[in-house]
């Protein structure tokens, strides 16, 4: 599953630079997670890095993007291949 940021976000900016997939960006009012880029940090870290740093604990799982560990790993490989092709 991808993660999502709720409206409890206080725009503290600390999660954005921690995301290895560049999935977090400022939205219209609060920070947002691009569900197509979020792998729950699978492939990079053991635990979601954004959750580790969020001071208000406002990053739950996104129920609209149900994915297994295998699917998240496949997503990680897809994102990594894309990065290699661009650079
Ligand atoms: Fe980025 Fe990891 Fe948070 Fe997903 S869980 S938004 S990949 S830091
Ligand atoms: Fe919002 Fe939490 Fe990210 Fe801070 S760390 S910008 S409160 S989601």
mmCIF file of N, CA and C and ligand atoms in Angstrom:
data_model
loop_
_atom_site.group_PDB
_atom_site.id
_atom_site.type_symbol
_atom_site.label_atom_id
_atom_site.label_comp_id
_atom_site.label_asym_id
_atom_site.label_seq_id
_atom_site.Cartn_x
_atom_site.Cartn_y
_atom_site.Cartn_z
ATOM 1 N N UNK A 1 0.837 -1.195 0.000
ATOM 2 C CA UNK A 1 0.000 0.000 0.000
ATOM 3 C C UNK A 1 0.875 1.250 0.000
ATOM 4 N N UNK A 2 0.459 2.226 -0.713
ATOM 5 C CA UNK A 2 1.119 3.520 -0.605
ATOM 6 C C UNK A 2 0.673 4.163 0.715
ATOM 7 N N UNK A 3 1.395 5.170 1.121
ATOM 8 C CA UNK A 3 0.990 5.921 2.302
ATOM 9 C C UNK A 3 0.323 7.221 1.867
ATOM 10 N N UNK A 4 -0.343 7.869 2.790
ATOM 11 C CA UNK A 4 -0.996 9.142 2.482
ATOM 12 C C UNK A 4 -0.805 10.111 3.658
ATOM 13 N N UNK A 5 -0.916 11.398 3.348
ATOM 14 C CA UNK A 5 -0.772 12.414 4.394
ATOM 15 C C UNK A 5 -2.150 12.999 4.681
ATOM 16 N N UNK A 6 -2.521 13.030 5.959
ATOM 17 C CA UNK A 6 -3.844 13.546 6.315
ATOM 18 C C UNK A 6 -3.785 15.059 6.594
ATOM 19 N N UNK A 7 -4.948 15.656 6.786
ATOM 20 C CA UNK A 7 -4.992 17.110 6.996
ATOM 21 C C UNK A 7 -4.494 17.534 8.376
ATOM 22 N N UNK A 8 -3.979 16.573 9.134
ATOM 23 C CA UNK A 8 -3.315 16.943 10.394
ATOM 24 C C UNK A 8 -1.896 17.447 10.146
ATOM 25 N N UNK A 9 -1.443 17.331 8.900
ATOM 26 C CA UNK A 9 -0.098 17.782 8.522
ATOM 27 C C UNK A 9 0.090 19.253 8.885
ATOM 28 N N UNK A 10 1.245 19.558 9.481
ATOM 29 C CA UNK A 10 1.537 20.944 9.889
ATOM 30 C C UNK A 10 2.582 21.587 8.966
ATOM 31 N N UNK A 11 2.815 20.953 7.806
ATOM 32 C CA UNK A 11 3.752 21.500 6.806
ATOM 33 C C UNK A 11 5.131 21.808 7.401
ATOM 34 N N UNK A 12 5.621 20.849 8.163
ATOM 35 C CA UNK A 12 6.917 21.091 8.818
ATOM 36 C C UNK A 12 8.100 20.855 7.884
ATOM 37 N N UNK A 13 7.852 20.274 6.726
ATOM 38 C CA UNK A 13 8.875 20.091 5.672
ATOM 39 C C UNK A 13 9.877 18.950 5.903
ATOM 40 N N UNK A 14 9.807 18.264 7.023
ATOM 41 C CA UNK A 14 10.885 17.309 7.293
ATOM 42 C C UNK A 14 10.772 15.997 6.507
ATOM 43 N N UNK A 15 9.564 15.630 6.089
ATOM 44 C CA UNK A 15 9.425 14.339 5.399
ATOM 45 C C UNK A 15 9.892 14.389 3.947
ATOM 46 N N UNK A 16 9.697 15.507 3.289
ATOM 47 C CA UNK A 16 9.972 15.586 1.849
ATOM 48 C C UNK A 16 11.397 15.129 1.486
ATOM 49 N N UNK A 17 12.427 15.666 2.140
ATOM 50 C CA UNK A 17 13.780 15.241 1.750
ATOM 51 C C UNK A 17 14.139 13.814 2.144
ATOM 52 N N UNK A 18 13.329 13.201 3.022
ATOM 53 C CA UNK A 18 13.636 11.841 3.472
ATOM 54 C C UNK A 18 13.157 10.776 2.499
ATOM 55 N N UNK A 19 12.272 11.128 1.583
ATOM 56 C CA UNK A 19 11.671 10.114 0.703
ATOM 57 C C UNK A 19 12.654 9.701 -0.396
ATOM 58 N N UNK A 20 13.000 8.421 -0.461
ATOM 59 C CA UNK A 20 13.962 7.956 -1.466
ATOM 60 C C UNK A 20 13.376 7.909 -2.878
ATOM 61 N N UNK A 21 12.051 8.011 -2.965
ATOM 62 C CA UNK A 21 11.401 7.931 -4.278
ATOM 63 C C UNK A 21 10.892 9.285 -4.777
ATOM 64 N N UNK A 22 11.206 10.346 -4.087
ATOM 65 C CA UNK A 22 10.690 11.678 -4.453
ATOM 66 C C UNK A 22 9.171 11.663 -4.597
ATOM 67 N N UNK A 23 8.521 10.949 -3.704
ATOM 68 C CA UNK A 23 7.061 10.807 -3.790
ATOM 69 C C UNK A 23 6.321 11.904 -3.033
ATOM 70 N N UNK A 24 7.035 12.669 -2.217
ATOM 71 C CA UNK A 24 6.376 13.679 -1.377
ATOM 72 C C UNK A 24 6.618 15.071 -1.943
ATOM 73 N N UNK A 25 5.543 15.835 -2.041
ATOM 74 C CA UNK A 25 5.695 17.219 -2.511
ATOM 75 C C UNK A 25 4.603 18.079 -1.879
ATOM 76 N N UNK A 26 4.805 19.380 -1.920
ATOM 77 C CA UNK A 26 3.814 20.295 -1.361
ATOM 78 C C UNK A 26 2.603 20.339 -2.275
ATOM 79 N N UNK A 27 1.419 20.163 -1.704
ATOM 80 C CA UNK A 27 0.188 20.252 -2.487
ATOM 81 C C UNK A 27 -0.405 21.644 -2.351
ATOM 82 N N UNK A 28 -1.691 21.762 -2.548
ATOM 83 C CA UNK A 28 -2.340 23.076 -2.462
ATOM 84 C C UNK A 28 -2.304 23.632 -1.045
ATOM 85 N N UNK A 29 -2.511 22.769 -0.058
ATOM 86 C CA UNK A 29 -2.551 23.248 1.325
ATOM 87 C C UNK A 29 -1.567 22.520 2.232
ATOM 88 N N UNK A 30 -1.397 21.239 1.983
ATOM 89 C CA UNK A 30 -0.496 20.428 2.810
ATOM 90 C C UNK A 30 0.354 19.552 1.904
ATOM 91 N N UNK A 31 1.310 18.862 2.491
ATOM 92 C CA UNK A 31 2.145 17.951 1.716
ATOM 93 C C UNK A 31 1.311 16.755 1.246
ATOM 94 N N UNK A 32 1.714 16.205 0.092
ATOM 95 C CA UNK A 32 0.995 15.067 -0.492
ATOM 96 C C UNK A 32 1.991 13.974 -0.892
ATOM 97 N N UNK A 33 1.479 12.744 -0.952
ATOM 98 C CA UNK A 33 2.284 11.611 -1.413
ATOM 99 C C UNK A 33 1.724 11.122 -2.737
ATOM 100 N N UNK A 34 2.588 11.016 -3.741
ATOM 101 C CA UNK A 34 2.192 10.449 -5.029
ATOM 102 C C UNK A 34 2.167 8.930 -4.862
ATOM 103 N N UNK A 35 0.965 8.380 -4.844
ATOM 104 C CA UNK A 35 0.804 6.947 -4.576
ATOM 105 C C UNK A 35 1.508 6.083 -5.623
ATOM 106 N N UNK A 36 1.724 6.626 -6.803
ATOM 107 C CA UNK A 36 2.395 5.855 -7.853
ATOM 108 C C UNK A 36 3.902 5.765 -7.626
ATOM 109 N N UNK A 37 4.415 6.600 -6.740
ATOM 110 C CA UNK A 37 5.854 6.570 -6.445
ATOM 111 C C UNK A 37 6.173 5.998 -5.074
ATOM 112 N N UNK A 38 5.192 5.943 -4.178
ATOM 113 C CA UNK A 38 5.446 5.453 -2.819
ATOM 114 C C UNK A 38 5.483 3.927 -2.784
ATOM 115 N N UNK A 39 6.583 3.378 -2.258
ATOM 116 C CA UNK A 39 6.708 1.924 -2.110
ATOM 117 C C UNK A 39 6.694 1.508 -0.640
ATOM 118 N N UNK A 40 6.239 2.396 0.249
ATOM 119 C CA UNK A 40 6.387 2.174 1.701
ATOM 120 C C UNK A 40 7.863 2.060 2.039
ATOM 121 N N UNK A 41 8.703 2.604 1.172
ATOM 122 C CA UNK A 41 10.165 2.546 1.301
ATOM 123 C C UNK A 41 10.731 1.149 1.024
ATOM 124 N N UNK A 42 9.895 0.223 0.586
ATOM 125 C CA UNK A 42 10.384 -1.113 0.211
ATOM 126 C C UNK A 42 11.445 -0.964 -0.882
ATOM 127 N N UNK A 43 12.542 -1.681 -0.717
ATOM 128 C CA UNK A 43 13.652 -1.597 -1.665
ATOM 129 C C UNK A 43 14.737 -0.655 -1.179
ATOM 130 N N UNK A 44 14.374 0.283 -0.329
ATOM 131 C CA UNK A 44 15.340 1.259 0.182
ATOM 132 C C UNK A 44 15.604 1.085 1.675
ATOM 133 N N UNK A 45 14.525 0.988 2.460
ATOM 134 C CA UNK A 45 14.641 0.938 3.921
ATOM 135 C C UNK A 45 13.665 -0.084 4.501
ATOM 136 N N UNK A 46 13.914 -0.465 5.743
ATOM 137 C CA UNK A 46 13.038 -1.434 6.412
ATOM 138 C C UNK A 46 11.719 -0.818 6.845
ATOM 139 N N UNK A 47 11.725 0.471 7.115
ATOM 140 C CA UNK A 47 10.498 1.139 7.570
ATOM 141 C C UNK A 47 10.296 2.424 6.772
ATOM 142 N N UNK A 48 9.040 2.863 6.632
ATOM 143 C CA UNK A 48 8.767 4.112 5.915
ATOM 144 C C UNK A 48 9.462 5.306 6.576
ATOM 145 N N UNK A 49 10.332 5.944 5.833
ATOM 146 C CA UNK A 49 11.136 7.030 6.388
ATOM 147 C C UNK A 49 10.299 8.258 6.746
ATOM 148 N N UNK A 50 9.267 8.542 5.971
ATOM 149 C CA UNK A 50 8.437 9.717 6.269
ATOM 150 C C UNK A 50 7.761 9.566 7.627
ATOM 151 N N UNK A 51 7.299 8.365 7.901
ATOM 152 C CA UNK A 51 6.650 8.109 9.193
ATOM 153 C C UNK A 51 7.623 8.258 10.352
ATOM 154 N N UNK A 52 8.834 7.859 10.114
ATOM 155 C CA UNK A 52 9.853 7.935 11.164
ATOM 156 C C UNK A 52 10.071 9.366 11.630
ATOM 157 N N UNK A 53 9.961 10.320 10.695
ATOM 158 C CA UNK A 53 10.299 11.706 11.047
ATOM 159 C C UNK A 53 9.079 12.589 11.328
ATOM 160 N N UNK A 54 7.905 12.161 10.940
ATOM 161 C CA UNK A 54 6.723 13.023 11.086
ATOM 162 C C UNK A 54 6.401 13.282 12.567
ATOM 163 N N UNK A 55 6.407 14.543 12.986
ATOM 164 C CA UNK A 55 6.184 14.852 14.400
ATOM 165 C C UNK A 55 4.732 14.719 14.860
ATOM 166 N N UNK A 56 3.798 14.665 13.907
ATOM 167 C CA UNK A 56 2.390 14.602 14.315
ATOM 168 C C UNK A 56 1.721 13.285 13.905
ATOM 169 N N UNK A 57 2.507 12.352 13.384
ATOM 170 C CA UNK A 57 1.993 11.016 13.094
ATOM 171 C C UNK A 57 0.754 11.059 12.187
ATOM 172 N N UNK A 58 0.907 11.742 11.055
ATOM 173 C CA UNK A 58 -0.264 11.917 10.177
ATOM 174 C C UNK A 58 -0.075 11.230 8.822
ATOM 175 N N UNK A 59 0.661 10.092 8.808
ATOM 176 C CA UNK A 59 0.921 9.410 7.530
ATOM 177 C C UNK A 59 0.467 7.948 7.610
ATOM 178 N N UNK A 60 -0.828 7.712 7.460
ATOM 179 C CA UNK A 60 -1.341 6.332 7.499
ATOM 180 C C UNK A 60 -1.234 5.655 6.122
ATOM 181 N N UNK A 61 -1.610 4.391 6.087
ATOM 182 C CA UNK A 61 -1.687 3.680 4.807
ATOM 183 C C UNK A 61 -2.838 4.247 3.996
ATOM 184 N N UNK A 62 -2.672 4.286 2.687
ATOM 185 C CA UNK A 62 -3.726 4.764 1.792
ATOM 186 C C UNK A 62 -4.574 3.567 1.365
ATOM 187 N N UNK A 63 -5.816 3.477 1.857
ATOM 188 C CA UNK A 63 -6.641 2.289 1.575
ATOM 189 C C UNK A 63 -7.025 2.149 0.100
ATOM 190 N N UNK A 64 -6.803 3.192 -0.678
ATOM 191 C CA UNK A 64 -7.152 3.115 -2.112
ATOM 192 C C UNK A 64 -6.045 2.451 -2.928
ATOM 193 N N UNK A 65 -4.904 2.213 -2.312
ATOM 194 C CA UNK A 65 -3.780 1.607 -3.042
ATOM 195 C C UNK A 65 -3.275 0.379 -2.299
ATOM 196 N N UNK A 66 -4.028 -0.694 -2.404
ATOM 197 C CA UNK A 66 -3.661 -1.937 -1.727
ATOM 198 C C UNK A 66 -2.621 -2.669 -2.579
ATOM 199 N N UNK A 67 -1.450 -2.922 -2.005
ATOM 200 C CA UNK A 67 -0.376 -3.610 -2.724
ATOM 201 C C UNK A 67 0.330 -4.580 -1.783
ATOM 202 N N UNK A 68 0.734 -5.721 -2.332
ATOM 203 C CA UNK A 68 1.490 -6.700 -1.547
ATOM 204 C C UNK A 68 2.957 -6.285 -1.509
ATOM 205 N N UNK A 69 3.739 -6.958 -0.681
ATOM 206 C CA UNK A 69 5.180 -6.686 -0.620
ATOM 207 C C UNK A 69 5.822 -6.923 -1.988
ATOM 208 N N UNK A 70 5.398 -7.983 -2.685
ATOM 209 C CA UNK A 70 5.952 -8.275 -4.020
ATOM 210 C C UNK A 70 5.631 -7.156 -4.999
ATOM 211 N N UNK A 71 4.406 -6.648 -4.927
ATOM 212 C CA UNK A 71 4.014 -5.547 -5.824
ATOM 213 C C UNK A 71 4.817 -4.278 -5.511
ATOM 214 N N UNK A 72 5.049 -4.037 -4.217
ATOM 215 C CA UNK A 72 5.831 -2.856 -3.835
ATOM 216 C C UNK A 72 7.272 -2.989 -4.326
ATOM 217 N N UNK A 73 7.812 -4.207 -4.251
ATOM 218 C CA UNK A 73 9.181 -4.417 -4.736
ATOM 219 C C UNK A 73 9.230 -4.232 -6.260
ATOM 220 N N UNK A 74 8.203 -4.698 -6.964
ATOM 221 C CA UNK A 74 8.149 -4.519 -8.419
ATOM 222 C C UNK A 74 8.068 -3.025 -8.756
ATOM 223 N N UNK A 75 7.325 -2.296 -7.952
ATOM 224 C CA UNK A 75 7.204 -0.841 -8.150
ATOM 225 C C UNK A 75 8.571 -0.180 -7.929
ATOM 226 N N UNK A 76 9.256 -0.624 -6.897
ATOM 227 C CA UNK A 76 10.605 -0.105 -6.617
ATOM 228 C C UNK A 76 11.524 -0.323 -7.828
ATOM 229 N N UNK A 77 11.490 -1.532 -8.396
ATOM 230 C CA UNK A 77 12.347 -1.819 -9.557
ATOM 231 C C UNK A 77 11.956 -0.965 -10.748
ATOM 232 N N UNK A 78 10.671 -0.775 -10.926
ATOM 233 C CA UNK A 78 10.192 0.058 -12.036
ATOM 234 C C UNK A 78 10.689 1.498 -11.875
ATOM 235 N N UNK A 79 10.570 2.032 -10.648
ATOM 236 C CA UNK A 79 11.008 3.411 -10.389
ATOM 237 C C UNK A 79 12.517 3.532 -10.542
ATOM 238 N N UNK A 80 13.247 2.541 -10.091
ATOM 239 C CA UNK A 80 14.704 2.576 -10.156
ATOM 240 C C UNK A 80 15.177 2.507 -11.603
ATOM 241 N N UNK A 81 14.537 1.666 -12.398
ATOM 242 C CA UNK A 81 14.902 1.572 -13.820
ATOM 243 C C UNK A 81 14.655 2.883 -14.525
ATOM 244 N N UNK A 82 13.529 3.519 -14.171
ATOM 245 C CA UNK A 82 13.207 4.811 -14.785
ATOM 246 C C UNK A 82 14.291 5.828 -14.474
ATOM 247 N N UNK A 83 14.720 5.828 -13.184
ATOM 248 C CA UNK A 83 15.751 6.785 -12.770
ATOM 249 C C UNK A 83 17.035 6.562 -13.570
ATOM 250 N N UNK A 84 17.384 5.285 -13.766
ATOM 251 C CA UNK A 84 18.624 4.974 -14.490
ATOM 252 C C UNK A 84 18.516 5.461 -15.939
ATOM 253 N N UNK A 85 17.332 5.265 -16.547
ATOM 254 C CA UNK A 85 17.159 5.671 -17.939
ATOM 255 C C UNK A 85 17.262 7.191 -18.096
ATOM 256 N N UNK A 86 16.723 7.922 -17.120
ATOM 257 C CA UNK A 86 16.723 9.397 -17.210
ATOM 258 C C UNK A 86 18.144 9.942 -17.066
ATOM 259 N N UNK A 87 18.910 9.369 -16.128
ATOM 260 C CA UNK A 87 20.225 9.941 -15.854
ATOM 261 C C UNK A 87 21.285 9.491 -16.846
HETATM 262 FE FE1 LIG B 1 8.404 8.085 0.416
HETATM 263 FE FE2 LIG B 1 8.860 5.935 1.866
HETATM 264 FE FE3 LIG B 1 7.132 7.767 2.735
HETATM 265 FE FE4 LIG B 1 6.482 6.274 0.641
HETATM 266 S S1 LIG B 1 6.839 5.543 2.737
HETATM 267 S S2 LIG B 1 6.250 8.476 0.802
HETATM 268 S S3 LIG B 1 8.474 5.949 -0.351
HETATM 269 S S4 LIG B 1 9.326 8.038 2.463
HETATM 270 FE FE1 LIG B 2 3.382 17.071 7.270
HETATM 271 FE FE2 LIG B 2 4.336 15.127 8.796
HETATM 272 FE FE3 LIG B 2 5.498 15.731 6.466
HETATM 273 FE FE4 LIG B 2 5.695 17.398 8.528
HETATM 274 S S1 LIG B 2 6.538 15.318 8.423
HETATM 275 S S2 LIG B 2 5.251 17.955 6.392
HETATM 276 S S3 LIG B 2 3.692 17.146 9.478
HETATM 277 S S4 LIG B 2 3.441 14.906 6.762
#
